Amino acid sequence: MTEAPQTLAEKIIANAAGRESVKAGEVVTCTVDLAMIHDSGGPRRVKPMLERLGVKVWDPTKIVLVSDHYVPAFDAQSAAILKLTRDWARDQEIEGFYDQQGICHVVLPERGHLSPGMFVVGGDSHSPTGGAFGAYMFGIGATDMAGVLATGETWIKVPATILLRWNGALCDGVTAKDMMLKLCASLGMDGGDYQSIEYTGSTLSGLSMQERMTLSNMAAELGAQTGLIAPDAVTAEAIEETGGEAGDWAHWSSDAGAGYRKVHEFEASELSPQIAAPHSPANAGSVEDVGKVAVDQCYIGACTGAKLVDLHAAARVLKGRKVAASTRLMIAPASTRTTAAAAADGSLAALTEAGAILLPSGCGACAGYGAGVLAEGEVCMASTARNFKGRMGSRESFVYLGSPYSVAAAAVMGRIADPRPLLAENKIS
Amino acid sequence: MSHELAAGRVWKYGDGVDTDLLAPGTYMKSSMEDLASHCLEAIDPAFAGQVKNGDILVAGKNFGIGSSREQAAEVLRMLGVTAVIAKSFGGIFYRNAFNLGLYALVSNDVDRIEKDHKVAIDPLTGRIINETTGDRLACEQVPEHLAAIVTAGGLIPHLEEKLRKTL
């Protein structure tokens, strides 16, 4: 019997549904391998729901809980949310509880929780980040999550796959973040149509895991349910380094001849740094077309833009330079391990010597939580994923998005600027 | 089976109404009542204070794009909104809406509905009647598994029924 070729998404979902195969458009019930929740949408929302249902969590070993939104507590309300989170973790005997260790999407793979082929739900919209590890991971709301925590199952409408193929190598100073802003501008924030995106092509094999995570992370900004990348040796090595299990990773790829709804092709070598103007990631274009925009604040933070590779990128621009007097640079490393690694390799010193202000690891100002929010009329250049109106503070503030290279360049120049000349100068000196 | 919703007054918005507009992050740690009072204030400061029980939101493409925060749907329910009709929805919001007892209806005919029109909906058969203009508009039928959830009053009451049956 010859089986019909399947996409990676169909393979993972069929496995989770206990089926030989599934077809795009079917509604199936899947067994959940792992559920990730955080302090904002987690215990404080699901606790009363589970109490109403009269159940405890279905399997505490399959739950990872991360405090990252209200950290560290900055008033009595946020302190109460964090206390409730800790109490619930203890009551439900959740061993995978990371309290103030960083942002969930970065902490989850950092601690070896993801493996290729897993079916994973996360109580946060940037959950597609797990797709970089070959896991079908997607975001759900708290009530859906309560359903998962009570039963260990959830429903899914099997998605079609949209293939995004990137060919060639990126130029120095151009990153996965620029690829994503380009995609947001080209396909729109509904280009993913809540289907599964799969990234492929020669560009991908040259990207580190953390860069791949940026691609999968911002599948959310394309409106996709997830953003998969078929695992390769780079994936397997990264997983094993963190004590995770790569398993039979080579099995988890789309079959030759699998059906895609659409295939889009892009050329990486032609890509310039991309900047998204307020108030949408889809409002993006080349840095050369932005014009002179003075910035009050530069922000390197969030699950999208404050991983170790992102700090390295910023440090390459800022090394030996100073943040312009007319602006301020704030950096919230994505996790405590990110901070430790950047301290050990000297990049943290390059950032702080340039005048960067370090903020705690967490979701922070990206979503208007925590320190570093904006006043009315202020302009910010940020390495985050979203620049929706009012998201980062005052509803009359303005957020531009770009790569950490571009944020660092804006910090040096006091205005939005192309990072490539600064990188070239640093190379010569 | 008919589940016609009583005719509601329309609030009309454009494309890409995101979750940060519906449930602003600054107020996410506050009570639901406080959060609801800031719903859509960045684009329509009058909305939260003037919306009435039974009102209906009509919008363009990609309604509810952004965060997974289900408070974006919950505040609309709290303010009395019974349904959102849009050209398309952010996928997470769409699930959240049904889970919280809010109808999310996909219709390409939203351009034929204006602010303050009175609109009646039969979500399970996919019929919209614009009582102001007399127009009959089409919307996609609510899928069976979601209809079961929303008619139970949301996912938690639906699961309560299910768990009771398995005992």
Coordinates of C-alpha atoms in Angstrom, one line a residue:
Chain A
M1 CA 0.0 0.0 0.0
T2 CA 1.4 3.4 -1.0
E3 CA 0.5 6.1 1.4
A4 CA -0.3 9.6 0.1
P5 CA 2.6 12.0 0.8
Q6 CA 2.0 14.2 3.9
T7 CA 3.2 17.6 5.0
L8 CA 5.1 17.9 8.3
A9 CA 2.1 19.5 9.9
E10 CA -0.2 16.6 8.8
K11 CA 2.4 14.0 10.1
I12 CA 2.6 15.5 13.5
I13 CA -1.2 16.0 13.8
A14 CA -1.9 12.5 12.6
N15 CA 0.4 11.1 15.2
A16 CA -1.2 13.2 18.0
A17 CA -4.6 12.1 16.8
G18 CA -3.7 8.4 16.8
R19 CA -4.3 8.2 13.1
E20 CA -2.4 6.9 10.0
S21 CA -3.0 10.2 8.2
V22 CA -5.1 13.3 8.3
K23 CA -6.2 15.7 5.6
A24 CA -6.3 19.5 5.6
G25 CA -9.7 20.8 6.7
E26 CA -10.7 17.9 8.9
V27 CA -11.4 18.6 12.6
V28 CA -9.6 16.1 14.8
T29 CA -9.0 15.6 18.5
C30 CA -5.3 15.4 19.5
T31 CA -3.5 14.2 22.6
V32 CA -1.3 17.0 23.9
D33 CA 2.4 16.2 24.6
L34 CA 3.2 19.4 26.4
A35 CA 1.2 22.4 27.6
M36 CA 3.1 25.7 28.4
I37 CA 1.5 28.5 30.4
H38 CA 2.6 31.7 31.9
D39 CA 1.7 34.0 34.8
S40 CA -0.7 36.2 32.8
G41 CA -2.9 33.7 31.0
G42 CA -2.0 30.8 33.2
P43 CA -2.9 30.0 36.9
R44 CA -4.9 33.1 37.6
R45 CA -7.2 32.4 34.7
V46 CA -7.3 28.5 34.7
K47 CA -7.5 27.9 38.4
P48 CA -11.1 29.0 38.8
M49 CA -12.1 27.0 35.7
L50 CA -10.5 23.8 36.9
E51 CA -12.1 24.3 40.3
R52 CA -15.5 24.7 38.6
L53 CA -14.8 21.4 36.7
G54 CA -13.7 19.8 40.0
V55 CA -10.5 18.4 38.5
K56 CA -6.7 18.8 39.0
V57 CA -4.4 19.0 36.0
W58 CA -4.3 15.9 33.9
D59 CA -0.6 15.3 34.1
P60 CA 1.8 17.7 36.0
T61 CA 4.8 16.3 34.2
K62 CA 3.5 17.5 30.8
I63 CA 3.1 21.1 32.0
V64 CA 5.7 23.9 31.9
L65 CA 4.8 27.1 33.8
V66 CA 6.9 30.3 33.3
S67 CA 6.5 33.6 35.2
D68 CA 7.5 36.1 32.6
H69 CA 4.8 38.8 32.2
Y70 CA 4.6 40.5 35.6
V71 CA 8.2 40.0 36.6
P72 CA 9.6 41.2 38.8
A73 CA 6.5 42.4 40.7
F74 CA 6.2 46.2 40.4
D75 CA 3.1 46.8 42.5
A76 CA 0.7 44.9 44.7
Q77 CA -1.4 43.6 41.8
S78 CA 1.5 42.1 40.0
A79 CA 2.9 40.7 43.2
A80 CA -0.4 39.0 43.9
I81 CA -0.5 37.5 40.4
L82 CA 3.0 36.1 40.9
K83 CA 2.2 34.7 44.3
L84 CA -0.9 33.0 43.0
T85 CA 1.3 31.5 40.2
R86 CA 3.8 30.0 42.7
D87 CA 1.0 28.7 45.0
W88 CA -0.7 27.0 42.1
A89 CA 2.5 25.4 40.9
R90 CA 3.0 23.9 44.3
D91 CA -0.6 22.8 44.7
Q92 CA -0.6 21.1 41.3
E93 CA 2.9 19.7 41.8
I94 CA 4.3 21.3 38.6
E95 CA 8.0 20.5 38.5
G96 CA 8.6 22.4 35.3
F97 CA 8.1 25.8 36.9
Y98 CA 10.5 28.6 35.9
D99 CA 10.0 31.6 38.1
Q100 CA 11.5 34.8 36.7
Q101 CA 14.0 32.9 34.6
G102 CA 13.1 34.5 31.3
I103 CA 10.4 34.6 28.6
C104 CA 8.5 31.3 28.1
H105 CA 9.3 30.9 24.4
V106 CA 13.0 31.1 25.1
V107 CA 13.0 29.2 28.4
L108 CA 11.1 26.2 27.0
P109 CA 13.8 25.1 24.5
E110 CA 16.6 26.4 26.6
R111 CA 15.6 23.8 29.3
G112 CA 15.3 21.0 26.8
H113 CA 11.5 20.6 26.8
L114 CA 10.9 20.5 23.0
S115 CA 11.5 17.6 20.6
P116 CA 10.7 17.2 16.9
G117 CA 7.3 15.7 16.3
M118 CA 5.7 16.9 19.5
F119 CA 2.2 18.4 19.6
V120 CA 2.4 21.3 22.0
V121 CA 0.0 24.1 23.0
G122 CA 1.1 27.3 24.6
G123 CA -1.0 29.9 26.4
D124 CA 0.6 32.7 24.4
S125 CA 0.3 33.9 20.8
H126 CA 4.0 33.6 20.1
S127 CA 3.9 29.8 20.8
P128 CA 4.7 29.1 17.1
T129 CA 8.3 29.7 18.2
G130 CA 8.4 25.9 19.1
G131 CA 8.0 25.2 15.4
A132 CA 11.7 25.9 14.9
F133 CA 12.3 22.6 16.7
G134 CA 10.0 20.7 14.5
A135 CA 7.2 20.6 17.1
Y136 CA 3.6 21.6 16.1
M137 CA 3.2 24.3 18.7
F138 CA 0.5 26.9 18.7
G139 CA -1.1 29.5 20.9
I140 CA -4.5 29.1 22.6
G141 CA -6.5 31.2 25.1
A142 CA -6.9 30.4 28.7
T143 CA -10.3 28.7 28.5
D144 CA -8.9 26.4 25.7
M145 CA -5.9 25.8 28.0
A146 CA -8.2 24.9 30.9
G147 CA -9.7 22.3 28.6
V148 CA -6.3 20.9 27.8
L149 CA -5.2 20.9 31.5
A150 CA -8.4 19.1 32.5
T151 CA -8.4 16.5 29.7
G152 CA -5.0 16.3 28.0
E153 CA -6.7 16.9 24.7
T154 CA -7.7 19.6 22.3
W155 CA -9.3 19.9 18.9
I156 CA -7.7 21.2 15.8
K157 CA -8.7 21.9 12.2
V158 CA -6.0 20.3 10.2
P159 CA -4.2 23.2 8.5
A160 CA -3.1 23.5 4.9
T161 CA 0.6 24.3 4.6
I162 CA 2.0 27.5 3.1
L163 CA 5.6 26.9 2.1
L164 CA 7.9 29.9 2.3
R165 CA 11.2 29.2 0.5
W166 CA 14.2 31.4 1.1
N167 CA 17.2 31.0 -1.2
G168 CA 20.7 32.3 -0.8
A169 CA 22.7 33.8 2.1
L170 CA 21.8 36.9 4.1
C171 CA 24.2 39.9 3.9
D172 CA 26.1 40.9 7.1
G173 CA 23.8 43.0 9.2
V174 CA 20.6 41.4 7.9
T175 CA 18.8 38.9 10.0
A176 CA 15.8 36.5 10.4
K177 CA 14.0 39.5 11.8
D178 CA 14.4 41.4 8.6
M179 CA 13.2 38.3 6.7
M180 CA 10.0 38.3 8.9
L181 CA 9.3 42.0 8.4
K182 CA 9.7 41.5 4.7
L183 CA 7.2 38.6 4.8
C184 CA 4.8 40.7 6.9
A185 CA 4.9 43.4 4.2
S186 CA 4.6 41.0 1.3
L187 CA 2.0 38.6 2.7
G188 CA 0.1 40.8 5.2
M189 CA -0.8 40.0 8.8
D190 CA -3.4 37.6 7.5
G191 CA -1.2 36.0 4.9
G192 CA -0.9 32.9 7.1
D193 CA -4.7 32.5 7.2
Y194 CA -4.4 30.5 10.4
Q195 CA -2.8 27.6 8.4
S196 CA 0.6 26.1 9.0
I197 CA 3.6 27.9 7.6
E198 CA 6.7 25.9 6.8
Y199 CA 10.0 27.7 6.2
T200 CA 12.5 26.0 3.9
G201 CA 15.3 26.7 1.4
S202 CA 19.1 27.1 1.4
T203 CA 18.9 30.2 3.6
L204 CA 17.5 28.2 6.5
S205 CA 20.4 25.7 6.7
G206 CA 22.8 28.6 7.3
L207 CA 20.7 30.0 10.2
S208 CA 21.4 29.3 13.9
M209 CA 18.6 27.8 16.0
Q210 CA 18.0 31.2 17.7
E211 CA 17.6 32.9 14.3
R212 CA 15.2 30.1 13.2
M213 CA 13.2 30.7 16.4
T214 CA 12.7 34.3 15.2
L215 CA 11.2 33.0 12.0
S216 CA 8.8 30.6 13.8
N217 CA 8.0 33.2 16.5
M218 CA 6.8 35.8 14.0
A219 CA 4.6 33.3 12.1
A220 CA 2.1 34.8 14.6
E221 CA 2.4 38.2 12.9
L222 CA 1.6 36.4 9.6
G223 CA -1.6 35.1 11.2
A224 CA -0.5 31.5 10.9
Q225 CA -1.3 28.8 13.5
T226 CA 2.3 27.7 13.6
G227 CA 5.6 28.2 11.8
L228 CA 7.4 24.9 11.2
I229 CA 11.0 24.3 10.3
A230 CA 11.9 20.7 9.5
P231 CA 14.7 19.6 12.0
D232 CA 18.2 19.0 10.7
A233 CA 21.6 18.3 12.3
V234 CA 21.7 21.9 13.7
T235 CA 18.3 21.3 15.4
A236 CA 19.4 17.9 16.8
E237 CA 22.6 19.3 18.2
A238 CA 20.9 22.3 19.8
I239 CA 18.3 20.1 21.5
E240 CA 20.9 17.6 22.8
E241 CA 23.1 20.5 24.2
T242 CA 20.2 21.5 26.4
G243 CA 19.6 17.9 27.6
G244 CA 16.5 17.4 25.4
E245 CA 15.7 14.5 23.2
A246 CA 16.1 14.9 19.4
G247 CA 14.8 11.4 18.8
D248 CA 14.1 10.2 15.3
W249 CA 14.3 13.8 14.0
A250 CA 14.9 12.9 10.4
H251 CA 11.4 11.4 10.2
W252 CA 9.8 14.8 10.9
S253 CA 9.8 16.5 7.5
S254 CA 7.3 17.0 4.7
D255 CA 7.2 14.1 2.2
A256 CA 8.3 14.6 -1.4
G257 CA 5.2 15.4 -3.3
A258 CA 3.2 16.7 -0.3
G259 CA 0.5 19.2 -1.2
Y260 CA 1.0 22.8 -0.4
R261 CA -1.7 25.5 -0.6
K262 CA 0.8 28.0 -1.8
V263 CA 4.6 28.2 -2.3
H264 CA 6.3 31.6 -2.1
E265 CA 9.9 32.2 -3.1
F266 CA 12.3 34.9 -1.6
E267 CA 15.9 35.8 -2.3
A268 CA 17.9 36.4 0.9
S269 CA 21.0 37.9 -0.6
E270 CA 18.9 40.9 -2.0
L271 CA 17.4 41.7 1.4
S272 CA 18.3 44.9 3.1
P273 CA 17.5 45.8 6.8
Q274 CA 13.7 46.2 7.1
I275 CA 11.9 48.6 9.4
A276 CA 8.2 48.4 10.2
A277 CA 6.6 51.8 10.8
P278 CA 3.7 52.4 13.2
H279 CA 1.3 50.7 13.8
S280 CA 1.7 47.3 12.1
P281 CA 4.5 44.9 11.4
A282 CA 3.1 44.7 7.9
N283 CA 3.9 48.4 7.4
A284 CA 7.5 47.4 6.7
G285 CA 10.1 48.4 4.0
S286 CA 13.8 48.9 3.5
V287 CA 15.7 51.1 6.0
E288 CA 16.8 53.2 3.1
D289 CA 13.2 54.4 2.6
V290 CA 12.5 55.4 6.2
G291 CA 13.9 58.9 6.1
K292 CA 15.2 60.7 9.2
V293 CA 13.2 59.6 12.2
A294 CA 14.6 60.7 15.6
V295 CA 14.0 58.2 18.4
D296 CA 13.4 58.8 22.1
Q297 CA 14.0 55.2 23.1
C298 CA 15.6 52.1 21.7
Y299 CA 14.5 48.8 23.1
I300 CA 16.0 45.3 22.7
G301 CA 13.7 42.9 24.3
A302 CA 10.9 40.3 24.0
C303 CA 10.8 36.7 22.9
T304 CA 11.4 37.9 19.3
G305 CA 14.5 40.1 19.8
A306 CA 16.5 39.6 22.9
K307 CA 18.1 36.1 22.6
L308 CA 21.8 35.7 22.8
V309 CA 22.3 36.1 19.0
D310 CA 20.3 39.4 19.3
L311 CA 22.6 40.7 22.0
H312 CA 25.6 39.6 20.0
A313 CA 24.3 41.6 17.0
A314 CA 23.7 44.7 19.1
A315 CA 27.1 44.4 20.7
R316 CA 28.8 44.2 17.3
V317 CA 27.3 47.7 16.4
L318 CA 27.8 49.2 19.9
K319 CA 31.3 48.0 20.7
G320 CA 33.5 51.0 21.2
R321 CA 30.6 53.4 20.6
K322 CA 28.2 55.3 22.8
V323 CA 24.5 55.6 22.8
A324 CA 23.6 59.1 21.5
A325 CA 22.8 61.7 24.1
S326 CA 19.4 62.3 22.5
T327 CA 18.1 58.8 23.1
R328 CA 18.2 55.9 25.6
L329 CA 18.8 52.2 25.0
M330 CA 17.1 49.6 27.2
I331 CA 17.9 45.9 27.0
A332 CA 15.9 43.2 28.6
P333 CA 17.7 39.9 27.8
A334 CA 15.2 37.1 27.0
S335 CA 16.3 34.9 29.8
T336 CA 18.6 34.7 32.8
R337 CA 20.8 32.2 30.9
T338 CA 21.0 34.7 28.1
T339 CA 22.3 37.3 30.5
A340 CA 24.8 34.8 32.0
A341 CA 26.1 33.8 28.6
A342 CA 26.4 37.4 27.4
A343 CA 28.3 38.3 30.6
A344 CA 30.7 35.3 30.1
D345 CA 31.5 36.1 26.5
G346 CA 32.0 39.9 27.0
S347 CA 29.1 41.1 24.8
L348 CA 27.2 42.3 27.9
A349 CA 30.1 44.6 28.8
A350 CA 30.2 46.0 25.2
L351 CA 26.5 46.9 25.6
T352 CA 26.7 48.5 29.1
E353 CA 29.9 50.3 28.3
A354 CA 28.1 51.9 25.4
G355 CA 25.4 53.1 27.9
A356 CA 22.7 50.5 27.6
I357 CA 20.4 50.2 30.6
L358 CA 19.7 46.6 31.6
L359 CA 16.2 45.6 32.5
P360 CA 14.9 42.3 34.0
S361 CA 14.3 39.3 31.8
G362 CA 10.6 39.1 30.9
C363 CA 8.0 40.3 28.4
G364 CA 8.4 43.8 29.8
A365 CA 7.6 46.9 27.8
C366 CA 6.9 45.0 24.6
A367 CA 3.3 44.5 25.5
G368 CA 3.0 47.4 27.9
Y369 CA 3.8 45.3 31.0
G370 CA 6.8 46.2 33.1
A371 CA 9.4 48.9 32.8
G372 CA 10.3 50.8 29.7
V373 CA 6.9 52.0 28.4
L374 CA 6.5 55.1 26.3
A375 CA 5.0 58.5 27.0
E376 CA 2.6 60.3 24.7
G377 CA 4.4 61.5 21.5
E378 CA 7.4 59.4 22.1
V379 CA 9.1 57.4 19.3
C380 CA 10.7 54.0 20.0
M381 CA 12.8 51.7 17.8
A382 CA 12.3 48.2 19.0
S383 CA 13.5 44.6 18.3
T384 CA 10.0 43.3 19.4
A385 CA 7.4 41.6 17.2
R386 CA 4.5 44.0 17.4
N387 CA 4.0 47.8 17.1
F388 CA 0.2 47.9 17.5
K389 CA -1.2 51.3 18.5
G390 CA -0.9 51.8 22.3
R391 CA 0.8 48.4 22.9
M392 CA 4.0 49.7 24.4
G393 CA 2.5 52.4 26.6
S394 CA 0.7 55.6 25.6
R395 CA -1.8 55.2 22.8
E396 CA -0.2 58.2 21.3
S397 CA 3.3 56.7 21.1
F398 CA 5.0 55.4 18.0
V399 CA 7.0 52.1 17.7
Y400 CA 9.2 51.2 14.8
L401 CA 10.3 47.6 14.5
G402 CA 13.6 46.2 13.2
S403 CA 16.5 43.8 13.9
P404 CA 18.7 44.2 16.9
Y405 CA 21.4 45.5 14.5
S406 CA 19.0 48.3 13.4
V407 CA 18.0 49.1 17.0
A408 CA 21.6 49.4 18.0
A409 CA 22.3 51.6 15.0
A410 CA 19.4 53.8 16.0
A411 CA 20.8 54.0 19.5
V412 CA 24.2 55.2 18.2
M413 CA 22.8 57.7 15.7
G414 CA 19.8 58.9 17.7
R415 CA 17.6 58.3 14.7
I416 CA 16.6 55.3 12.6
A417 CA 19.7 54.3 10.6
D418 CA 21.2 51.5 8.4
P419 CA 23.4 49.3 10.6
R420 CA 25.6 48.1 7.7
P421 CA 27.9 51.2 7.5
L422 CA 28.5 51.0 11.3
L423 CA 29.4 47.3 11.0
A424 CA 31.7 47.9 8.1
E425 CA 33.6 50.7 10.1
N426 CA 34.0 48.3 13.1
K427 CA 35.5 45.7 10.8
I428 CA 38.1 48.1 9.4
S429 CA 39.0 49.4 12.9
Chain B
M1 CA -32.5 24.4 14.9
S2 CA -32.8 28.1 15.2
H3 CA -30.7 30.2 17.6
E4 CA -31.7 33.5 16.3
L5 CA -30.2 36.4 18.3
A6 CA -32.4 39.3 19.0
A7 CA -31.7 42.2 16.6
G8 CA -28.8 44.3 17.9
R9 CA -27.4 47.7 17.2
V10 CA -24.2 47.8 15.2
W11 CA -20.8 49.2 16.0
K12 CA -18.7 49.3 12.9
Y13 CA -14.9 49.2 12.6
G14 CA -12.3 48.6 9.9
D15 CA -9.6 45.9 9.2
G16 CA -7.1 44.6 11.8
V17 CA -8.8 45.4 15.1
D18 CA -6.1 43.8 17.3
T19 CA -6.2 42.3 20.8
D20 CA -4.2 45.2 22.2
L21 CA -7.1 47.6 21.2
L22 CA -9.7 45.2 22.6
A23 CA -7.8 44.5 25.9
P24 CA -5.0 47.0 26.4
G25 CA -1.9 45.5 28.1
T26 CA -1.6 48.4 30.6
Y27 CA -4.9 47.2 32.2
M28 CA -4.4 43.5 31.9
K29 CA -3.6 43.0 35.6
S30 CA -6.7 44.9 36.7
S31 CA -10.2 43.6 37.2
M32 CA -12.2 42.5 34.2
E33 CA -14.6 45.5 34.8
D34 CA -11.7 47.9 34.6
L35 CA -10.2 46.2 31.6
A36 CA -13.6 46.3 29.8
S37 CA -13.9 50.0 30.5
H38 CA -10.8 50.6 28.3
C39 CA -12.0 48.3 25.4
L40 CA -11.2 49.9 22.0
E41 CA -10.5 53.3 23.7
A42 CA -7.5 53.9 21.4
I43 CA -9.7 54.0 18.3
D44 CA -13.2 54.8 19.8
P45 CA -13.2 56.4 23.2
A46 CA -17.1 56.3 23.2
F47 CA -17.5 52.6 22.7
A48 CA -17.0 51.1 26.2
G49 CA -19.3 53.7 27.8
Q50 CA -22.1 53.6 25.3
V51 CA -22.3 50.0 24.1
K52 CA -25.5 48.2 25.3
N53 CA -26.5 44.7 26.0
G54 CA -27.3 42.9 22.7
D55 CA -25.1 45.2 20.5
I56 CA -23.2 43.7 17.6
L57 CA -19.7 44.5 16.4
V58 CA -19.1 44.5 12.6
A59 CA -15.6 44.8 11.2
G60 CA -13.3 44.1 8.3
K61 CA -10.4 41.6 7.9
N62 CA -8.4 39.9 10.6
F63 CA -10.5 40.9 13.7
G64 CA -8.7 40.0 16.9
I65 CA -5.3 39.5 15.5
G66 CA -2.4 39.5 18.0
S67 CA -2.2 38.1 21.5
S68 CA -3.8 34.9 22.8
R69 CA -5.3 36.9 25.7
E70 CA -8.9 35.8 25.7
Q71 CA -9.9 38.9 27.7
A72 CA -10.1 40.4 24.2
A73 CA -13.3 38.4 23.6
E74 CA -14.4 38.3 27.3
V75 CA -14.6 42.1 27.6
L76 CA -16.9 42.2 24.6
R77 CA -19.2 39.6 26.3
M78 CA -19.0 41.6 29.5
L79 CA -20.0 44.8 27.7
G80 CA -23.1 43.0 26.3
V81 CA -21.9 42.3 22.8
T82 CA -23.4 39.1 21.5
A83 CA -21.6 38.6 18.2
V84 CA -18.8 39.9 16.0
I85 CA -19.3 39.8 12.3
A86 CA -16.1 40.2 10.3
K87 CA -14.6 39.4 6.9
S88 CA -12.0 37.2 8.7
F89 CA -10.7 36.6 12.3
G90 CA -7.3 36.0 13.9
G91 CA -7.3 32.3 14.5
I92 CA -6.8 32.4 18.3
F93 CA -9.4 35.0 18.9
Y94 CA -11.9 32.9 16.8
R95 CA -11.5 29.9 19.1
N96 CA -11.5 32.2 22.3
A97 CA -14.8 33.8 21.2
F98 CA -16.7 30.5 21.0
N99 CA -15.1 29.3 24.2
L100 CA -16.5 32.3 26.0
G101 CA -19.9 32.2 24.5
L102 CA -19.4 35.0 21.9
Y103 CA -20.4 34.3 18.3
A104 CA -17.7 35.0 15.7
L105 CA -19.3 35.1 12.3
V106 CA -17.5 35.3 9.0
S107 CA -19.2 37.3 6.3
N108 CA -18.1 39.0 3.1
D109 CA -21.2 41.2 3.2
V110 CA -20.1 43.4 6.1
D111 CA -19.8 46.4 3.7
R112 CA -23.6 46.4 3.6
I113 CA -23.9 47.1 7.3
E114 CA -23.3 50.5 8.8
K115 CA -22.9 51.9 12.3
D116 CA -26.2 52.0 14.2
H117 CA -28.0 49.7 11.8
K118 CA -30.1 47.0 13.5
V119 CA -29.1 43.5 12.6
A120 CA -30.5 40.1 13.5
I121 CA -28.5 36.9 13.2
D122 CA -29.2 33.2 13.0
P123 CA -25.7 32.0 13.5
L124 CA -26.2 28.3 13.2
T125 CA -27.9 28.5 9.8
G126 CA -25.7 31.4 8.6
R127 CA -28.3 34.1 8.1
I128 CA -28.0 37.8 8.8
I129 CA -30.9 40.2 8.3
N130 CA -30.1 43.9 8.2
E131 CA -33.4 45.2 9.6
T132 CA -32.5 48.8 8.9
T133 CA -32.1 48.2 5.1
G134 CA -34.1 45.1 4.7
D135 CA -31.1 43.3 3.2
R136 CA -30.5 39.6 3.7
L137 CA -26.8 38.9 4.0
A138 CA -24.9 35.7 4.1
C139 CA -22.4 34.5 6.7
E140 CA -20.6 31.2 7.0
Q141 CA -22.4 28.6 9.1
V142 CA -20.8 28.0 12.5
P143 CA -19.0 24.6 12.4
E144 CA -20.8 21.8 14.3
H145 CA -18.2 21.3 17.0
L146 CA -18.1 25.1 17.8
A147 CA -21.9 25.3 17.7
A148 CA -22.0 22.7 20.5
I149 CA -19.6 24.8 22.6
V150 CA -21.2 28.1 22.1
T151 CA -24.8 26.9 22.6
A152 CA -23.7 25.3 26.0
G153 CA -22.6 28.8 27.0
G154 CA -18.9 28.3 26.3
L155 CA -16.2 25.6 26.7
I156 CA -16.3 25.3 30.5
P157 CA -20.0 24.6 30.7
H158 CA -19.7 22.3 27.7
L159 CA -16.9 20.3 29.4
E160 CA -19.0 20.3 32.6
E161 CA -21.8 18.6 30.7
K162 CA -19.3 16.1 29.1
L163 CA -17.6 15.3 32.4
R164 CA -21.0 14.7 34.1
K165 CA -22.0 12.3 31.3
T166 CA -18.8 10.2 31.7
L167 CA -19.2 9.9 35.5

